[in-house]
Tab-separated table of C-alpha atoms in Angstrom:
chain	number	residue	atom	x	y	z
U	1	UNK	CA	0.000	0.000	0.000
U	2	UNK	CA	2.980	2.355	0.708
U	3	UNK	CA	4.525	2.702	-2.669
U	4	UNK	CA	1.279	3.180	-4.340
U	5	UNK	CA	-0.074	6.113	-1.732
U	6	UNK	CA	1.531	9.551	-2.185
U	7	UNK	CA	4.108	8.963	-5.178
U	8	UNK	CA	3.861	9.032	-8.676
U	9	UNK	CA	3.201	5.600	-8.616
U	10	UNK	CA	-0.754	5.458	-7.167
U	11	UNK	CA	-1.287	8.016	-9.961
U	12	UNK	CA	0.382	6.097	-12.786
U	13	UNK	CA	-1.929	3.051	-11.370
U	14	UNK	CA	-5.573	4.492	-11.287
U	15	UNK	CA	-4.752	6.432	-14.716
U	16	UNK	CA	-5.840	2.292	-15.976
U	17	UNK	CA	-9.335	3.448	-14.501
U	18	UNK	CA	-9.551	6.814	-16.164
U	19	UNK	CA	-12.066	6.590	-19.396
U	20	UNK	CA	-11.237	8.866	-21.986
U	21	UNK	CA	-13.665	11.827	-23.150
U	22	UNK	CA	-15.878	11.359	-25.918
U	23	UNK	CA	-15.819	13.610	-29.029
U	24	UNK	CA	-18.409	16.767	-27.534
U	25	UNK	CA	-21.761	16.801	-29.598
U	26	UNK	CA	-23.676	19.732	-29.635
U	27	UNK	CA	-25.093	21.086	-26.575
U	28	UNK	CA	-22.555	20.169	-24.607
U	29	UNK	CA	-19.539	22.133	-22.875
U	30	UNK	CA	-16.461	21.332	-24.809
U	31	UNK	CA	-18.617	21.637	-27.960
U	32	UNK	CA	-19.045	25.658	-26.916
U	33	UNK	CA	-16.193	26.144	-25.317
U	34	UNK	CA	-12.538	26.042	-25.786
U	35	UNK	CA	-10.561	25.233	-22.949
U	36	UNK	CA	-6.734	24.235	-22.963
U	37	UNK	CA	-5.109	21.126	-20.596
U	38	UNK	CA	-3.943	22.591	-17.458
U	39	UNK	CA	-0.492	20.662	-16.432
U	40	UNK	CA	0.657	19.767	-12.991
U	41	UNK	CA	3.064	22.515	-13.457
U	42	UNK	CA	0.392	25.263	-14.930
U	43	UNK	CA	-1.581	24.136	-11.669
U	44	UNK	CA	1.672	24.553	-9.121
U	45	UNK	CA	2.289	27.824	-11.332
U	46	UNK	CA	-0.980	29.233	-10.619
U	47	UNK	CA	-0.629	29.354	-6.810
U	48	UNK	CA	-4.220	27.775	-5.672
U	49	UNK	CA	-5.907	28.233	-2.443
U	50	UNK	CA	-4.104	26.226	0.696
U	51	UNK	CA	-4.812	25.487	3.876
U	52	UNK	CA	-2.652	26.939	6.557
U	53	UNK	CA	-2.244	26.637	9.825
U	54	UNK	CA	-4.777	29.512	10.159
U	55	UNK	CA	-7.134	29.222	7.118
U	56	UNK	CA	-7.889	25.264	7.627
U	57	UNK	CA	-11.674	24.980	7.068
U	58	UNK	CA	-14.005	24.808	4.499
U	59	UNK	CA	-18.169	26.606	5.103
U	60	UNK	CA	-20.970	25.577	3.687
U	61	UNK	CA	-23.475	28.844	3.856
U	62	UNK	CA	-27.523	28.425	3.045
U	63	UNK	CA	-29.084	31.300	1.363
U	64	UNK	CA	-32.658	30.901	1.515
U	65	UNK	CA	-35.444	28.538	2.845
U	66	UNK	CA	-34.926	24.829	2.635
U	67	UNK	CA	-37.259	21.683	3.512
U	68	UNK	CA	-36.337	19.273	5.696
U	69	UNK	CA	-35.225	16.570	2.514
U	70	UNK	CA	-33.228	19.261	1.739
U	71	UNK	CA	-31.607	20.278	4.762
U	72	UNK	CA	-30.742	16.407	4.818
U	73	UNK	CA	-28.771	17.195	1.710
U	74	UNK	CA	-26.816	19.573	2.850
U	75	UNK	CA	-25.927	17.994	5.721
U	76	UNK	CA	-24.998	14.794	3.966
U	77	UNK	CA	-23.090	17.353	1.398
U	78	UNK	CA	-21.476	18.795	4.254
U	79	UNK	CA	-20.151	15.167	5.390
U	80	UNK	CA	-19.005	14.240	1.657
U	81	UNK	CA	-17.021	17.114	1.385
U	82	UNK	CA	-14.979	16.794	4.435
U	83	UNK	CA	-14.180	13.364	3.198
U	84	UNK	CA	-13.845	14.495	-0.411
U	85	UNK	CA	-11.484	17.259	-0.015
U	86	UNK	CA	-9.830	15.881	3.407
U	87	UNK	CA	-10.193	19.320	5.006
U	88	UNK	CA	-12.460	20.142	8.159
U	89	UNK	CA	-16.445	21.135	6.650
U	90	UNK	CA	-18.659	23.111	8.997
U	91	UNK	CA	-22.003	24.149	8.365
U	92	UNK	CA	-22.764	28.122	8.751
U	93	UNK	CA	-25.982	29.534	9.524
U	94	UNK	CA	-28.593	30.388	7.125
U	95	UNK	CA	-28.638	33.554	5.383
U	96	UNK	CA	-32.587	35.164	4.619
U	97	UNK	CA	-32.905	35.289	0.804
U	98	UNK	CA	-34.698	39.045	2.101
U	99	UNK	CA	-31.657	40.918	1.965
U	100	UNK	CA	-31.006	40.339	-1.663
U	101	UNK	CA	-31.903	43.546	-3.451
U	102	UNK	CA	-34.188	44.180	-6.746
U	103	UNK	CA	-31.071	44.946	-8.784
U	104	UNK	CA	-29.529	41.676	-9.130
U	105	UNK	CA	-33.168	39.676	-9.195
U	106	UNK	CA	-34.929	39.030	-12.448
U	107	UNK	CA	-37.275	37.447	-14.238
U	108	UNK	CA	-36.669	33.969	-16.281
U	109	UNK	CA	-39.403	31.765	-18.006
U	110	UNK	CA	-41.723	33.139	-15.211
U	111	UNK	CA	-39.431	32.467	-12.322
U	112	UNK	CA	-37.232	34.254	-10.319
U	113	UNK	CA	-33.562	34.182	-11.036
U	114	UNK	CA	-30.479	35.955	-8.352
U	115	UNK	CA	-27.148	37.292	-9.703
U	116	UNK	CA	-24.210	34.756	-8.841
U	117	UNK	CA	-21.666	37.037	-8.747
U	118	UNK	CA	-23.582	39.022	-6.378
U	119	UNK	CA	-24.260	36.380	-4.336
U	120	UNK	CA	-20.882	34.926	-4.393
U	121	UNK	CA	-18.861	37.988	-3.660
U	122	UNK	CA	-21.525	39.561	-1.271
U	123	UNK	CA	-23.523	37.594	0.624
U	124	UNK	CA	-21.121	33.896	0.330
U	125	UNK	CA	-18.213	37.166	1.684
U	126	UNK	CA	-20.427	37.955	4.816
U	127	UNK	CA	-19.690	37.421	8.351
U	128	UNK	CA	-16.814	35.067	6.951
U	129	UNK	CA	-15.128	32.759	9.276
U	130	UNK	CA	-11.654	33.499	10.506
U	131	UNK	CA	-10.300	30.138	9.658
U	132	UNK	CA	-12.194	29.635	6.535
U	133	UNK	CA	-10.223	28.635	3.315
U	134	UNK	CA	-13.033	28.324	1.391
U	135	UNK	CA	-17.011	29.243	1.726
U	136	UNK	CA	-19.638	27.564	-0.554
U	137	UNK	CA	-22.710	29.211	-0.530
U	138	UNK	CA	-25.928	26.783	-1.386
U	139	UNK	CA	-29.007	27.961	-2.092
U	140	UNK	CA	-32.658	27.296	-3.261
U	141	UNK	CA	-33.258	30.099	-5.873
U	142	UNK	CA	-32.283	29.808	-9.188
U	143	UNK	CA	-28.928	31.687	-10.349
U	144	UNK	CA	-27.720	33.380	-13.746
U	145	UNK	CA	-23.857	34.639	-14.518
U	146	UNK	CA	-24.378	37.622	-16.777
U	147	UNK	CA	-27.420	38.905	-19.105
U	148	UNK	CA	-26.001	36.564	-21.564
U	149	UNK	CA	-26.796	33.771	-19.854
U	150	UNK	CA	-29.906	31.372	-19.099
U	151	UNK	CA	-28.645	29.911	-16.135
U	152	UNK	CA	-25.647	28.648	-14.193
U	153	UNK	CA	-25.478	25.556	-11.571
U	154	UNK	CA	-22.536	27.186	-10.159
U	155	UNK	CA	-19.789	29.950	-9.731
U	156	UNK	CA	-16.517	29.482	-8.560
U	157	UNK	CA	-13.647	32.138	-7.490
U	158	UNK	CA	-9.975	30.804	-7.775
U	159	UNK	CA	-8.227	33.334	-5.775
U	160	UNK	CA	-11.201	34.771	-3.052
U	161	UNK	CA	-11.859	31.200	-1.525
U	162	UNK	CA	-15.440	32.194	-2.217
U	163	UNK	CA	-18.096	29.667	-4.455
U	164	UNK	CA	-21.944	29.653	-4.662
U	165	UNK	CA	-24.060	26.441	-6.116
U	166	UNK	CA	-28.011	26.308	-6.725
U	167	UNK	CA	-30.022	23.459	-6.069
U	168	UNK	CA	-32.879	24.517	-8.227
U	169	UNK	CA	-32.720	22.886	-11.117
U	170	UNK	CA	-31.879	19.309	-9.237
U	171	UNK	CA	-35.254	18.172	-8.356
U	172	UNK	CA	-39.049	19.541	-9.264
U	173	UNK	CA	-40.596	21.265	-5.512
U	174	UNK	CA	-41.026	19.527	-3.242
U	175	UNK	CA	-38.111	17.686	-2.729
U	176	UNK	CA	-39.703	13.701	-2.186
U	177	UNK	CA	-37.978	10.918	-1.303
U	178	UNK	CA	-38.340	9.350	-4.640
U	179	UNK	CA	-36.139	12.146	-6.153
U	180	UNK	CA	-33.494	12.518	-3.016
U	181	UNK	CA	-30.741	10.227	-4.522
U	182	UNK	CA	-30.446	11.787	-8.034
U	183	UNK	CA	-30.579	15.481	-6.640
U	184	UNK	CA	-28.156	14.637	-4.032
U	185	UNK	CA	-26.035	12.922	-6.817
U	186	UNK	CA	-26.046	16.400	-8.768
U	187	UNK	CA	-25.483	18.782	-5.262
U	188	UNK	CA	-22.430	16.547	-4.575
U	189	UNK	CA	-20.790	17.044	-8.043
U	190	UNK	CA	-21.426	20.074	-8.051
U	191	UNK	CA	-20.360	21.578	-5.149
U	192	UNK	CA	-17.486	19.393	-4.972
U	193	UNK	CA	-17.079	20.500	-8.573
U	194	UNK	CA	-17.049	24.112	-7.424
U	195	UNK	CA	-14.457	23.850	-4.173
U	196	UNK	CA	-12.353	21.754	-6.743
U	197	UNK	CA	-12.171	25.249	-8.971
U	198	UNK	CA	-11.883	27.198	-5.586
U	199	UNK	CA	-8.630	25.016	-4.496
U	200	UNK	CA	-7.327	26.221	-8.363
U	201	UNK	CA	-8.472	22.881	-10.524
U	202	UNK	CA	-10.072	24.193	-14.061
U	203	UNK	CA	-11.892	22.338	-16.395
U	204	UNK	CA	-10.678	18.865	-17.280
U	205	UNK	CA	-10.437	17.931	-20.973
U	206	UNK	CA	-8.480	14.893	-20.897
U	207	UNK	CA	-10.948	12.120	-19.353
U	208	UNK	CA	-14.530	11.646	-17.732
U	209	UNK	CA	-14.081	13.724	-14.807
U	210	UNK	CA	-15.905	15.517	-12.087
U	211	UNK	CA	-14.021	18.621	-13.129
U	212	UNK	CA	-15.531	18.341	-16.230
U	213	UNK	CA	-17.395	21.259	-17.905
U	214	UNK	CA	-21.544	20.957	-17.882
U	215	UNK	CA	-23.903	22.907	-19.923
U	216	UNK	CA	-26.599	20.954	-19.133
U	217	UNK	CA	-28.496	18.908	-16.190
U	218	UNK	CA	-28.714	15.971	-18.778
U	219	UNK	CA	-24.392	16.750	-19.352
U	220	UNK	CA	-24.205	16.883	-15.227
U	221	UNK	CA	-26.078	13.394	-14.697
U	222	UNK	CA	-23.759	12.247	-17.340
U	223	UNK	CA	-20.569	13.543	-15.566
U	224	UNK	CA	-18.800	11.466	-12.720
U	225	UNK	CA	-17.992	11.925	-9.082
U	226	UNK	CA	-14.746	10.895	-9.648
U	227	UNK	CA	-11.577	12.762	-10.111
U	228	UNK	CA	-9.590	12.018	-13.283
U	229	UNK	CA	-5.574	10.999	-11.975
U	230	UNK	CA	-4.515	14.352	-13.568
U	231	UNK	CA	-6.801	15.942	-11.392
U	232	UNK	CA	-6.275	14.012	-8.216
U	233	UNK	CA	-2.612	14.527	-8.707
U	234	UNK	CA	-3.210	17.962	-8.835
U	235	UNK	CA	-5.365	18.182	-5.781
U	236	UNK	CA	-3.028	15.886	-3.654
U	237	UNK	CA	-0.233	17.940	-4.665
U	238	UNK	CA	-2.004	21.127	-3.192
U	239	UNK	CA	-3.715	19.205	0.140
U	240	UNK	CA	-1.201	16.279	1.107
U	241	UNK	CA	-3.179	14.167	1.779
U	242	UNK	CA	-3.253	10.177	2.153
U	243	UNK	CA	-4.948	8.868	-1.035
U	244	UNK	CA	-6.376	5.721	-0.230
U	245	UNK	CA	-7.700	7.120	3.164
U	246	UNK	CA	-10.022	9.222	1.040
U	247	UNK	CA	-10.756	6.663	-1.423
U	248	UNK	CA	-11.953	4.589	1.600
U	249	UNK	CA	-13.801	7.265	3.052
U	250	UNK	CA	-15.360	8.195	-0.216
U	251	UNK	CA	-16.361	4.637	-0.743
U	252	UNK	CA	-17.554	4.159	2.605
U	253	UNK	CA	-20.119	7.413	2.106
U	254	UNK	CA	-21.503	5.947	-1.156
U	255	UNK	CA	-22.492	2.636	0.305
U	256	UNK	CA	-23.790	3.737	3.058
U	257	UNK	CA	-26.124	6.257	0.938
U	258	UNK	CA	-26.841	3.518	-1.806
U	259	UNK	CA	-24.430	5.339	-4.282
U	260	UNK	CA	-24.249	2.721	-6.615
U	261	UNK	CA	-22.046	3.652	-9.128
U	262	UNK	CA	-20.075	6.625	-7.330
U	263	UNK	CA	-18.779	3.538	-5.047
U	264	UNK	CA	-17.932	1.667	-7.620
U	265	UNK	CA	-15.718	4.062	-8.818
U	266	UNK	CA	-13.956	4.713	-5.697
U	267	UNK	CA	-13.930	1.132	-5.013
U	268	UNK	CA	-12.068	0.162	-8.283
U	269	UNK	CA	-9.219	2.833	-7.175
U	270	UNK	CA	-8.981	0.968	-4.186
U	271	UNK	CA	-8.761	-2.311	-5.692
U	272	UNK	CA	-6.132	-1.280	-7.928
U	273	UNK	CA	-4.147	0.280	-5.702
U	274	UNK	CA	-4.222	-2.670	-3.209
């Protein structure tokens, strides 16, 4: 187990498990957008976000109202990213969707839609911890990036340790058991897909990744929970921490919450790392 843990090795071994993109139809990310291969050393050259001794947590803050399926969520998001990322995950209080102002609300397909970069660099900014590295604002309300723009599931600063996701588009209201495992699927990716930008990963283009652009909900069921090796080099190389502890952890989450094929993917890490 030593030799394939924190060396080059365990990253050489689970690149057999990594599954190579498919060509980008239209509709989806890579077919819009061109994005270039960021290297271990363009990653180490772009000085990400890292814990210190003094900035060592990462906040989850709630902006708006939530039910009690999904408050359950959260807290089970809250739990998966402490074992994702390795790094302490505490849950702030919940922030009243009232003090968003009229100028950064507007109107979409007859629904109500909040600025993310307003509610990113505003209200994710308030009150912020002392010892946070990294805040993740989650809310209920349905988000847009610019006027160009229909909607976004998420927005992500690299160098402000600051991030805001929407659950909106994850399951129709309200929240029912029937639908809790498929919109916790997406509020995992996605906010682990969002910390994952915030600790200075961008896009992956080289295999099926979580860090994978999504321009879709359709394109975001398709994605994976699992980092590519690139990627998990990258973030190792930026947290330090033990590999297959978090692949056990990580595998241990999805069983117990009937992840079916997230554990499988940890689990065949594990396996081939043995």
């Amino acid at each position: 187990m030593g030799a394939c843990n924190n060396s080059s090795s365990y990253f050489n071994t689970i690149a057999k498990n990594d599954i190579p993109l498919k060509k980008p139809q239209k509709g989806d990310w890579l077919f819009n957008h061109q994005e270039r291969i960021q290297t271990l050393t363009d990653f180490q050259n772009s000085n990400p976000l890292r814990p210190t001794r003094q900035l060592n947590k990462i906040y989850l803050k709630h902006i708006g109202e939530f039910s009690v399926l999904e408050w359950e969520q959260i807290k089970l998001t809250r739990e998966y990213l402490e074992k994702f990322f390795q790094v302490k995950t505490l849950l702030q209080s919940v922030v009243s969707s009232n003090i968003i102002p009229p100028h950064v609300r507007r109107l979409s397909q007859q629904h109500e839609q909040i600025s993310a970069p307003y509610l990113r660099d505003t209200v994710v900014a308030m009150e912020r911890p002392k010892d946070a590295i990294a805040i993740l604002g989650i809310t209920e309300m349905d988000l847009y990036p610019d006027d160009k723009w229909n909607f976004v599931f998420g927005l992500a600063s690299y160098d402000k340790g600051l991030a805001v996701s929407s659950i909106y588009r994850f399951h129709q209201k309200p929240l029912t058991s029937k639908q809790f495992k498929l919109s916790l699927e997406r509020l995992l990716k996605t906010a682990s897909h969002e910390i994952g930008h915030m600790f200075g990963l961008t896009h992956c283009i080289e295999a099926n990744c979580l860090m994978n652009g999504t321009n879709s909900l359709a394109e975001t069921d398709r994605s994976i929970a699992r980092l590519c090796s690139k990627c998990q080099q990258k973030l190792n190389a930026n947290l330090k921490y033990d590999n297959r502890k978090r692949l056990k952890a990580l595998a241990v989450f999805f069983n117990q919450n009937k992840l079916d094929k997230e554990f499988q993917q940890m689990n065949a890490d594990l396996k081939i790392t043995e």
